[in-house]
Amino acid sequence: MRGMDLSEVAARLRAARHVACLTGAGVSAESGIPTFRDPQTGLWARFDPQALATPQAFAAEPAWVWGWYEWRRSLVARAAPNPAHRALALLEARVPRFTLITQNVDDLHERAGSRRVLHLHGRLAESHCEQCARRLEPGTPATLPEGGAPLEPPRCPGCGGRYRPGVVWFGEALPQAEWQAAADAAGACDLFLCIGTSSLVQPAASLSEVASRAGALTVQVNPASTGLDARMSAVLRGPAGQILPQLLAAAWP
Ligand code: OAD
C-alpha cells in the first residue's frame, strides 16, 4: 500500500459526495475474462492487435475479426460478475453521486446491478452495420474454438453492409457523449478510483490526472504496479475482487 492505507481510504470514501471510478480488464479477470496485457494470459500476449482490433484488419479479413469477437462474446456469455463488480454496484447505491466509467466491452458491471455505465470502448453486445449504423440484436454467440475461427459477419437487411463489432478499435475515436461525461465526472468528483487498468491506453488513462489536478483523492486498486503508482494519493495492492469488498466493509461496517 502506498500513501493512505485501506482504512483511511474507507473513511474518505464514506465522506465522499461524488465518486468517479474507472475500471479496466483487471476487474473482469476474476470472472475468467482475460486481460489484454498481463504476461502469458493477456489477449495481446497471444493475439496480434493490429490483425484483430483495427478498421484495417476488419477491411482485410472480416471473417477472422468477426470470429475472434464472437469467441470473446461467448467467453463473456459464460462468465458471471465477481465480487469486484458487485462491490461497485453496491457503491453506486451508497454514495450520493457515483459515475462508473469502464474501458471494458463486457456487460458484467450491468449484470452485477450497476445502473449507469459509461462504456468508453464500446460494447461487445452491440454490433452495428458499418455502412448505415443499423444495430444488430445480440443473439447467442457462435460456439467457436479458443481464439475464434473465420466466421462471415452477418449482412444488414437494410443496406447490405457488413455488421461490425460495436467496440472502439485502435485509431478510432471514443464515443463523444461517453467521453465528455467521463471527463466531466473526473473533473468534478472528490474521490477517483482507478481499478484493474494498466493505464497505458489514452485518453482513458488521462482521467486520473484530470481528477488529481481538480483536487480529488486518487486511489488505485491493482495487484501489480503501474506507471501511475507514484501519482496516486493511495495504492491498494491486490485483486479487485478482494480489495473492493474489504474497502466497502471498512467504509460501512
Ligand atoms: P490491461 O490488460 O492493459 O491491464 C489490466 C490491468 O489489470 C493490469 O494492470 C493488471 O495488473 C490488472 N489486474 C489483473 N488482475 C487483476 C485483478 N484481479 N484485480 C485488479 N486488477 C487486476 O487492460 P486495460 O487497462 O483495461 O482497448 O486495457 C485498456 C484497453 O487496452 C482495453 O480497453 C482494450 C485494450 O486494447 C480496446 O478494446 C479499445
Coordinates of C-alpha atoms and ligand atoms in Angstrom, one line a residue:
M1 CA 0.0 0.0 0.0
R2 CA 1.2 3.5 -0.8
G3 CA 0.2 6.7 0.9
M4 CA -3.0 6.1 2.8
D5 CA -4.0 2.6 4.0
L6 CA -7.3 0.9 3.3
S7 CA -9.0 2.2 6.5
E8 CA -8.0 5.8 5.7
V9 CA -9.3 5.4 2.1
A10 CA -12.5 3.9 3.5
A11 CA -13.1 6.9 5.7
R12 CA -12.7 9.3 2.8
L13 CA -15.0 7.1 0.7
R14 CA -17.7 7.3 3.3
A15 CA -17.4 11.1 3.4
A16 CA -17.3 11.5 -0.4
R17 CA -20.1 13.3 -2.2
H18 CA -19.2 12.3 -5.8
V19 CA -17.1 9.2 -6.5
A20 CA -15.9 8.5 -10.1
C21 CA -14.5 5.1 -10.9
L22 CA -12.5 4.0 -14.0
T23 CA -12.4 0.2 -14.5
G24 CA -10.3 -1.9 -16.8
A25 CA -9.8 -5.5 -17.8
G26 CA -8.5 -6.4 -14.4
V27 CA -11.9 -6.0 -12.9
S28 CA -13.2 -8.9 -15.1
A29 CA -10.1 -11.1 -14.6
E30 CA -11.6 -12.9 -11.6
S31 CA -14.6 -13.7 -13.8
G32 CA -12.3 -15.6 -16.1
I33 CA -12.2 -12.9 -18.8
P34 CA -8.6 -12.5 -20.0
T35 CA -6.9 -9.0 -19.7
F36 CA -5.0 -7.6 -22.6
R37 CA -1.5 -7.0 -21.3
D38 CA -0.9 -9.5 -18.5
P39 CA 2.1 -11.6 -19.5
Q40 CA 1.1 -15.0 -21.0
T41 CA -2.6 -14.8 -20.3
G42 CA -3.3 -11.4 -21.8
L43 CA -5.0 -11.2 -25.2
W44 CA -2.3 -9.0 -26.6
A45 CA 0.3 -11.5 -25.4
R46 CA -1.4 -14.2 -27.5
F47 CA -3.0 -12.3 -30.4
D48 CA -1.8 -9.5 -32.7
P49 CA -4.0 -6.4 -32.0
Q50 CA -3.1 -5.0 -35.5
A51 CA -4.6 -8.0 -37.1
L52 CA -7.8 -8.0 -34.9
A53 CA -8.5 -4.6 -33.4
T54 CA -8.1 -2.1 -36.2
P55 CA -10.5 -0.9 -39.0
Q56 CA -7.8 -2.0 -41.5
A57 CA -7.9 -5.6 -40.1
F58 CA -11.7 -5.7 -40.5
A59 CA -11.5 -4.5 -44.1
A60 CA -8.8 -7.1 -44.9
E61 CA -10.1 -10.1 -43.0
P62 CA -13.6 -9.5 -41.8
A63 CA -14.3 -13.2 -41.1
W64 CA -11.3 -13.6 -38.9
V65 CA -12.1 -10.4 -37.0
W66 CA -15.8 -11.3 -36.6
G67 CA -14.9 -14.9 -35.5
W68 CA -12.5 -13.6 -32.9
Y69 CA -15.1 -11.2 -31.4
E70 CA -17.7 -13.9 -31.4
W71 CA -15.3 -16.1 -29.4
R72 CA -14.9 -13.2 -26.9
R73 CA -18.6 -12.7 -26.8
S74 CA -19.1 -16.4 -25.9
L75 CA -16.5 -16.1 -23.1
V76 CA -18.5 -13.2 -21.6
A77 CA -21.8 -15.0 -22.1
R78 CA -20.4 -17.9 -20.0
A79 CA -18.9 -15.7 -17.3
A80 CA -20.5 -14.3 -14.2
P81 CA -19.9 -11.0 -12.4
N82 CA -17.4 -11.3 -9.5
P83 CA -17.2 -9.6 -6.1
A84 CA -15.5 -6.5 -7.6
H85 CA -18.4 -5.9 -10.0
R86 CA -20.9 -6.4 -7.1
A87 CA -19.0 -4.1 -4.8
L88 CA -19.1 -1.3 -7.4
A89 CA -22.9 -1.9 -7.9
L90 CA -23.3 -1.5 -4.1
L91 CA -21.1 1.6 -4.1
E92 CA -23.5 3.3 -6.6
A93 CA -26.3 2.8 -4.1
R94 CA -24.1 4.1 -1.1
V95 CA -22.6 7.4 -2.3
P96 CA -24.7 10.5 -3.1
R97 CA -23.3 10.7 -6.7
F98 CA -21.4 7.9 -8.5
T99 CA -20.0 7.7 -12.0
L100 CA -18.9 4.4 -13.3
I101 CA -16.6 4.6 -16.3
T102 CA -15.3 1.5 -17.9
Q103 CA -12.9 0.5 -20.7
N104 CA -14.4 -3.0 -20.7
V105 CA -16.6 -4.1 -23.5
D106 CA -18.3 -6.9 -21.5
D107 CA -21.6 -6.3 -19.7
L108 CA -20.5 -7.7 -16.3
H109 CA -21.0 -4.3 -14.5
E110 CA -24.6 -4.2 -15.7
R111 CA -25.2 -7.8 -14.8
A112 CA -23.9 -7.1 -11.3
G113 CA -26.5 -4.4 -10.9
S114 CA -24.7 -1.2 -11.9
R115 CA -27.4 1.0 -13.4
R116 CA -25.4 3.6 -15.3
V117 CA -22.1 2.6 -17.0
L118 CA -20.1 4.8 -19.4
H119 CA -18.5 2.4 -21.9
L120 CA -15.6 4.3 -23.3
H121 CA -14.5 1.5 -25.6
G122 CA -18.0 0.3 -26.7
R123 CA -19.7 -3.0 -26.1
L124 CA -19.3 -6.5 -27.4
A125 CA -23.0 -7.0 -27.4
E126 CA -23.7 -4.0 -29.7
S127 CA -22.8 -4.8 -33.3
H128 CA -23.9 -2.4 -36.0
C129 CA -23.8 -2.1 -39.8
E130 CA -20.5 -0.4 -40.8
Q131 CA -22.4 1.4 -43.6
C132 CA -25.7 2.6 -42.1
A133 CA -25.1 2.0 -38.4
R134 CA -28.2 -0.1 -38.0
R135 CA -28.0 -2.1 -34.8
L136 CA -27.9 -5.9 -34.8
E137 CA -29.9 -7.5 -32.0
P138 CA -27.4 -9.6 -30.0
G139 CA -28.2 -13.3 -30.4
T140 CA -26.4 -16.2 -28.8
P141 CA -22.8 -16.1 -29.8
A142 CA -21.5 -18.9 -32.0
T143 CA -19.6 -21.7 -30.4
L144 CA -16.0 -21.3 -31.6
P145 CA -12.7 -22.8 -30.6
E146 CA -10.2 -20.9 -28.4
G147 CA -9.2 -17.7 -30.3
G148 CA -12.1 -18.0 -32.7
A149 CA -12.3 -19.2 -36.3
P150 CA -13.3 -17.4 -39.5
L151 CA -16.9 -16.5 -39.5
E152 CA -18.5 -14.3 -42.1
P153 CA -20.1 -11.2 -40.4
P154 CA -23.9 -11.0 -41.0
R155 CA -25.2 -8.6 -43.6
C156 CA -27.5 -5.7 -42.8
P157 CA -31.0 -6.4 -44.1
G158 CA -31.4 -2.7 -44.8
C159 CA -28.4 -1.8 -46.9
G160 CA -26.5 -5.0 -47.3
G161 CA -23.4 -3.6 -45.5
R162 CA -21.4 -5.8 -43.1
Y163 CA -22.1 -5.8 -39.4
R164 CA -19.1 -5.0 -37.3
P165 CA -18.4 -5.4 -33.5
G166 CA -19.5 -2.3 -31.5
V167 CA -16.1 -1.8 -30.0
V168 CA -13.6 1.0 -30.4
W169 CA -10.6 -0.1 -32.4
F170 CA -7.1 1.3 -32.4
G171 CA -7.1 4.5 -34.4
E172 CA -10.9 5.2 -33.8
A173 CA -12.4 7.9 -31.8
L174 CA -14.2 7.3 -28.5
P175 CA -17.9 7.8 -28.3
Q176 CA -18.2 11.5 -27.8
A177 CA -21.0 11.7 -25.2
E178 CA -19.5 9.0 -23.0
W179 CA -16.1 10.6 -23.1
Q180 CA -17.4 14.0 -22.3
A181 CA -19.4 12.6 -19.4
A182 CA -16.4 10.7 -18.1
A183 CA -14.1 13.8 -18.3
D184 CA -16.7 15.9 -16.6
A185 CA -17.0 13.4 -13.8
A186 CA -13.3 13.1 -13.4
G187 CA -13.0 16.9 -13.1
A188 CA -15.9 17.2 -10.6
C189 CA -15.5 14.2 -8.3
D190 CA -13.9 14.3 -4.8
L191 CA -12.7 10.7 -5.0
F192 CA -11.4 8.9 -8.1
L193 CA -10.9 5.1 -8.1
C194 CA -8.8 3.6 -10.8
I195 CA -9.3 -0.2 -10.8
G196 CA -7.7 -3.0 -12.8
T197 CA -6.2 -1.0 -15.6
S198 CA -2.6 -0.7 -16.8
S199 CA -3.4 2.9 -17.6
L200 CA -1.5 2.6 -20.9
V201 CA -4.3 3.4 -23.3
Q202 CA -5.2 7.1 -23.9
P203 CA -7.3 9.0 -23.5
A204 CA -8.9 6.9 -20.7
A205 CA -5.6 6.8 -18.8
S206 CA -5.6 10.6 -18.6
L207 CA -8.7 10.7 -16.4
S208 CA -6.8 10.0 -13.2
E209 CA -4.6 13.0 -13.9
V210 CA -7.7 15.2 -14.6
A211 CA -9.2 14.1 -11.2
S212 CA -5.9 14.7 -9.5
R213 CA -5.5 18.2 -10.9
A214 CA -9.0 19.0 -9.9
G215 CA -8.1 18.1 -6.3
A216 CA -9.7 14.7 -6.0
L217 CA -8.3 11.9 -3.9
T218 CA -7.0 9.3 -6.4
V219 CA -6.9 5.7 -5.4
Q220 CA -5.6 2.8 -7.5
V221 CA -6.6 -0.8 -7.0
N222 CA -4.3 -3.3 -8.8
P223 CA -2.2 -6.4 -7.8
A224 CA 0.6 -5.0 -9.9
S225 CA 2.4 -1.7 -10.1
T226 CA 1.5 0.7 -12.9
G227 CA 3.1 3.9 -14.3
L228 CA 0.5 5.8 -12.2
D229 CA 1.6 4.5 -8.8
A230 CA 3.7 7.5 -7.9
R231 CA 1.0 10.0 -8.8
M232 CA -1.9 8.4 -6.9
S233 CA -2.9 9.5 -3.4
A234 CA -3.2 5.8 -2.4
V235 CA -2.4 2.5 -4.0
L236 CA -4.2 -0.5 -2.7
R237 CA -2.3 -3.6 -3.9
G238 CA -4.3 -6.7 -4.6
P239 CA -7.1 -8.3 -6.7
A240 CA -10.1 -6.1 -7.1
G241 CA -12.4 -8.9 -6.0
Q242 CA -10.8 -8.9 -2.6
I243 CA -9.8 -5.2 -2.1
L244 CA -13.2 -3.7 -3.1
P245 CA -15.4 -5.8 -0.7
Q246 CA -12.8 -5.0 2.1
L247 CA -13.0 -1.3 1.3
L248 CA -16.8 -1.2 1.4
A249 CA -16.9 -3.3 4.6
A250 CA -14.5 -0.8 6.2
A251 CA -16.4 2.2 4.9
W252 CA -19.8 1.0 6.0
P253 CA -19.2 -1.5 8.8
Ligands
OAD1 P1 -4.7 -4.2 -19.5 O1 -4.6 -5.7 -19.8 O2 -3.8 -3.3 -20.2 O3 -4.4 -4.1 -17.9 C1 -5.1 -4.9 -17.0 C2 -4.7 -4.5 -15.6 O4 -5.4 -5.3 -14.7 C3 -3.2 -4.7 -15.3 O5 -2.6 -3.5 -14.7 C4 -3.2 -5.9 -14.2 O6 -2.2 -5.8 -13.3 C5 -4.6 -5.6 -13.6 N1 -5.2 -6.8 -13.0 C6 -5.0 -8.1 -13.3 N2 -5.8 -8.9 -12.5 C7 -6.4 -8.1 -11.7 C8 -7.4 -8.2 -10.6 N3 -7.8 -9.4 -10.2 N4 -7.8 -7.1 -10.0 C9 -7.4 -5.9 -10.3 N5 -6.5 -5.7 -11.3 C10 -6.1 -6.7 -12.0 O7 -6.2 -3.8 -19.6 P2 -6.8 -2.3 -19.7 O8 -6.0 -1.4 -18.9 O9 -8.3 -2.5 -19.4 O10 -9.0 -1.4 -25.7 O11 -6.6 -2.0 -21.2 C11 -7.1 -0.8 -21.8 C12 -7.5 -1.1 -23.2 O12 -6.5 -1.7 -24.0 C13 -8.7 -2.0 -23.3 O13 -9.9 -1.4 -23.1 C14 -8.6 -2.5 -24.8 C15 -7.1 -2.7 -24.8 O14 -6.5 -2.6 -26.1 C16 -10.0 -1.6 -26.5 O15 -10.6 -2.6 -26.6 C17 -10.3 -0.4 -27.3

